[in-house]
XYZ file of C-alpha atoms in Angstrom:
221
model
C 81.423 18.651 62.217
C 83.807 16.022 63.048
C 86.792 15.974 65.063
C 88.742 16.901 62.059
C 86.897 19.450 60.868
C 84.962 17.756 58.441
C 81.125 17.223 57.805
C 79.626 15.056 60.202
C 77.245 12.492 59.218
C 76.470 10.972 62.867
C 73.107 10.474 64.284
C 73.440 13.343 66.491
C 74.319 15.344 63.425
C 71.453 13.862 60.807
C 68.762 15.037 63.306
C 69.935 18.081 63.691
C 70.037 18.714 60.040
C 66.681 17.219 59.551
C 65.318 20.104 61.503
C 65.749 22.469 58.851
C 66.048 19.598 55.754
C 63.547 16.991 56.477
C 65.251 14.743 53.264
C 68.322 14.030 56.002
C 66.301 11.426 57.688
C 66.542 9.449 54.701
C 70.063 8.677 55.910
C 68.821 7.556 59.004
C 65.953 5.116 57.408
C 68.781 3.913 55.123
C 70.896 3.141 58.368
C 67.908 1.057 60.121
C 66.998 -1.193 57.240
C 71.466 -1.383 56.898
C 71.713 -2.660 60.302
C 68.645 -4.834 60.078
C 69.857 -6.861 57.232
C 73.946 -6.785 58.697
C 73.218 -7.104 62.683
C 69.991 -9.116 62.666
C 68.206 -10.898 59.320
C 71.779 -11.926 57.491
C 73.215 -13.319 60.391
C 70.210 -15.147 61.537
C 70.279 -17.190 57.879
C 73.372 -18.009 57.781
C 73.418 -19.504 61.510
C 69.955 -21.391 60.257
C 71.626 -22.896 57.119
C 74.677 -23.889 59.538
C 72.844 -25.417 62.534
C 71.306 -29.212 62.767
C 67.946 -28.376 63.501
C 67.353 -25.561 61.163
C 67.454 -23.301 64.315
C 69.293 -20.573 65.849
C 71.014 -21.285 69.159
C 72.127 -19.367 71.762
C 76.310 -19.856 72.381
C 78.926 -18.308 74.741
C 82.251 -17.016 73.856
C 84.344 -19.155 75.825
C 87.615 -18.508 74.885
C 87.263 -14.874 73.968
C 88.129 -12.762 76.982
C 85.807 -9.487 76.815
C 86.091 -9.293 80.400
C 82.338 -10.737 81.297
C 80.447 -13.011 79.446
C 79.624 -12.625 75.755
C 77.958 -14.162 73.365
C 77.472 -13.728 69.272
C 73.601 -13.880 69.654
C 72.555 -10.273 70.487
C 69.445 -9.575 72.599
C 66.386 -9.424 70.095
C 65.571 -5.322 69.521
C 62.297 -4.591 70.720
C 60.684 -3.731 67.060
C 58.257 -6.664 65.869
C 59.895 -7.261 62.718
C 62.584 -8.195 63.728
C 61.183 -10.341 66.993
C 58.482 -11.568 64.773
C 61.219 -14.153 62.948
C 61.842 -15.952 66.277
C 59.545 -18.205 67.401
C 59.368 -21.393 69.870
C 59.880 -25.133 68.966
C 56.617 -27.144 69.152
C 55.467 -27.858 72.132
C 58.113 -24.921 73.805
C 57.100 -21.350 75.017
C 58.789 -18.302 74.409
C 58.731 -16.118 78.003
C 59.302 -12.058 77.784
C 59.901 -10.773 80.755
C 61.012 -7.159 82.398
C 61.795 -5.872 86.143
C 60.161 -2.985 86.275
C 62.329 0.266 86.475
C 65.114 -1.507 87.445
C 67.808 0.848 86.948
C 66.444 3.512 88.752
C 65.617 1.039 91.632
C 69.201 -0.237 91.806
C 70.498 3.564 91.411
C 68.126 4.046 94.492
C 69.052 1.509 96.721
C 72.959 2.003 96.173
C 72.624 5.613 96.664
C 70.983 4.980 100.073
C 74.419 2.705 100.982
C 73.007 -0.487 100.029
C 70.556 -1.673 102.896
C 69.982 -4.948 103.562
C 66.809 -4.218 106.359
C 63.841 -2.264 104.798
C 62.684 -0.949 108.117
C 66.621 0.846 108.298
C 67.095 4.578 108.700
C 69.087 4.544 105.746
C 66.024 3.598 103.247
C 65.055 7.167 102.481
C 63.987 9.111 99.649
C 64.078 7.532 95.939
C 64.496 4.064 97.685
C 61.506 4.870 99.925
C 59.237 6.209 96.749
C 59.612 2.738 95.169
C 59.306 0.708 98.306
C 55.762 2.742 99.098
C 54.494 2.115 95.710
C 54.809 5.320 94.025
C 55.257 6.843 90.422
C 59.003 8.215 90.848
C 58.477 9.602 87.145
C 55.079 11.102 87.320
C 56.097 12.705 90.524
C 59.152 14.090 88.776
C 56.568 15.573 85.836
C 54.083 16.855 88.415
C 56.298 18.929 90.070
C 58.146 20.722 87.002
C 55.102 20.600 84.650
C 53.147 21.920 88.276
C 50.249 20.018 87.733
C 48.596 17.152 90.428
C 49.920 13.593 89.223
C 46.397 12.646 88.281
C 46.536 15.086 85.355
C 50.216 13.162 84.025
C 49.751 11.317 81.473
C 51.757 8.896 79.265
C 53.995 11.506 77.006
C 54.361 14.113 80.082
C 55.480 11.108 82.047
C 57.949 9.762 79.691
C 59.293 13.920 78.957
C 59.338 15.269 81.833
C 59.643 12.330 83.992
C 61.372 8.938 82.695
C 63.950 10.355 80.551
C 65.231 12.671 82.447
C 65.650 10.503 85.868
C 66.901 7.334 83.813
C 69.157 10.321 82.525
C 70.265 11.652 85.953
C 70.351 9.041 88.064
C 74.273 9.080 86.453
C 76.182 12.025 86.806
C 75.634 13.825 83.991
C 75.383 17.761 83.760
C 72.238 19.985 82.795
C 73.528 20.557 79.069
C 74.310 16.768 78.636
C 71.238 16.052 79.826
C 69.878 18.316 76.873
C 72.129 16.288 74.557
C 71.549 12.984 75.808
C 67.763 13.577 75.540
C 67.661 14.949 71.690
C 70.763 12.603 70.721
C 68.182 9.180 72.328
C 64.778 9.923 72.398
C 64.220 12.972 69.923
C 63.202 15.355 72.776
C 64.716 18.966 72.418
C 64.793 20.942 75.942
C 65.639 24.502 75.853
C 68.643 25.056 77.894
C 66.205 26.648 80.601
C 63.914 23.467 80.490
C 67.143 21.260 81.278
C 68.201 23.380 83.727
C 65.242 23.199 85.526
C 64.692 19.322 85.306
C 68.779 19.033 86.348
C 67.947 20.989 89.565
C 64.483 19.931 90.456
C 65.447 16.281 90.144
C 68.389 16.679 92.679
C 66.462 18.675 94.947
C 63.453 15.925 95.185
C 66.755 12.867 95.512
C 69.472 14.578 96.867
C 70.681 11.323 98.082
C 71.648 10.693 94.388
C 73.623 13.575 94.190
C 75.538 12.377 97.468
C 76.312 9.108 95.972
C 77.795 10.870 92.644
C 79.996 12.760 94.754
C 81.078 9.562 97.024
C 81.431 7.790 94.325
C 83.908 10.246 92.344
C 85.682 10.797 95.825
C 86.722 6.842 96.124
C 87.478 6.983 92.240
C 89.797 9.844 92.882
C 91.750 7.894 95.500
């Protein structure tokens, strides 16, 4: 239910309800083929018919303050249909490109006060994991699933180990967690399982947990 006490009809809510009436997801299917046509396929024709060279151009908001930059051409989704309508200009190349686990690095590194000097006494823990090449989300799975990290594959490493780090590298409590995770990524945790990812994750980076607290401490003041 809402706020005001009346049905919900919020993704949250739909998923729950298709649980126990699998005809609720048609609300959701309606919703993705809605946004496709208003955020992404709509938009792109009319800003074809309007530009010079029957293409669609990147622009900046210049005089709209949004506090950073902006700009009314959204970053293309990840699903192929909708990337699959973009294409290069003769004789251009389109370039996709990705840092690898980038948040969790950056959480890392600020956590660990920001070092400038790799070899410093202050590169420890998550920061250290990435910088000697390891799996920070299959070790994550290993330990709660209590298997050896050869045995992790790709679904117990995105369960049990990349949601819930990219998860709790914020500050975000055990039953959030469980919310976040079935609210994102369609994963339902017991409360128990949450629990026990929640804890287990601070006790392998408690540097993370430090820099939460830090953090909320300077906020405070």
């Amino acid at each position: 239910y809402t706020d005001a006490g009346k049905p919900s009809t919020d993704r949250e809510a739909v998923l729950e309800l298709a649980e126990t009436f699998p005809a609720a997801r048609k609300v959701r299917d309606y919703r993705t083929y809605a946004k496709r046509l208003g955020t992404w396929l709509l938009p792109a024709k009319d800003a074809i018919e309007a530009s010079i060279d029957g293409r669609q151009h990147f622009n900046y908001k210049m005089l709209v303050e949004t506090g950073r930059l902006s700009s009314n051409f959204h970053t293309v989704p990840r699903e192929p249909l909708i990337r699959s309508i973009y294409s290069a200009p003769a004789g251009w190349t389109l370039i996709s490109s990705d840092f690898s686990q980038i948040e969790a690095r950056l959480a890392a590194w600020v956590a660990c006060g920001c070092p400038t000097d790799w070899a410093s006494s202050q590169v420890s823990g998550m920061l250290r994991a990435f910088l000697d090449g390891r799996d920070i989300y299959k070790e994550l799975a290993s330990k709660a699933l209590r298997v050896p990290i050869s045995e992790i594959g790709s679904e117990e490493r995105q369960k049990m180990g990349k949601v819930p780090t990219l998860a709790l590298i914020y500050r975000i409590s055990a039953e959030g967690f469980r919310e976040y995770a079935w609210r994102e990524f369609e994963i339902r945790y017991t409360p128990a399982q949450a629990r026990h990812l929640w804890h287990l994750f601070h006790q392998m980076w408690p540097e993370i947990h430090r820099w939460h607290e830090r953090e909320e401490r300077i906020l405070r003041s």
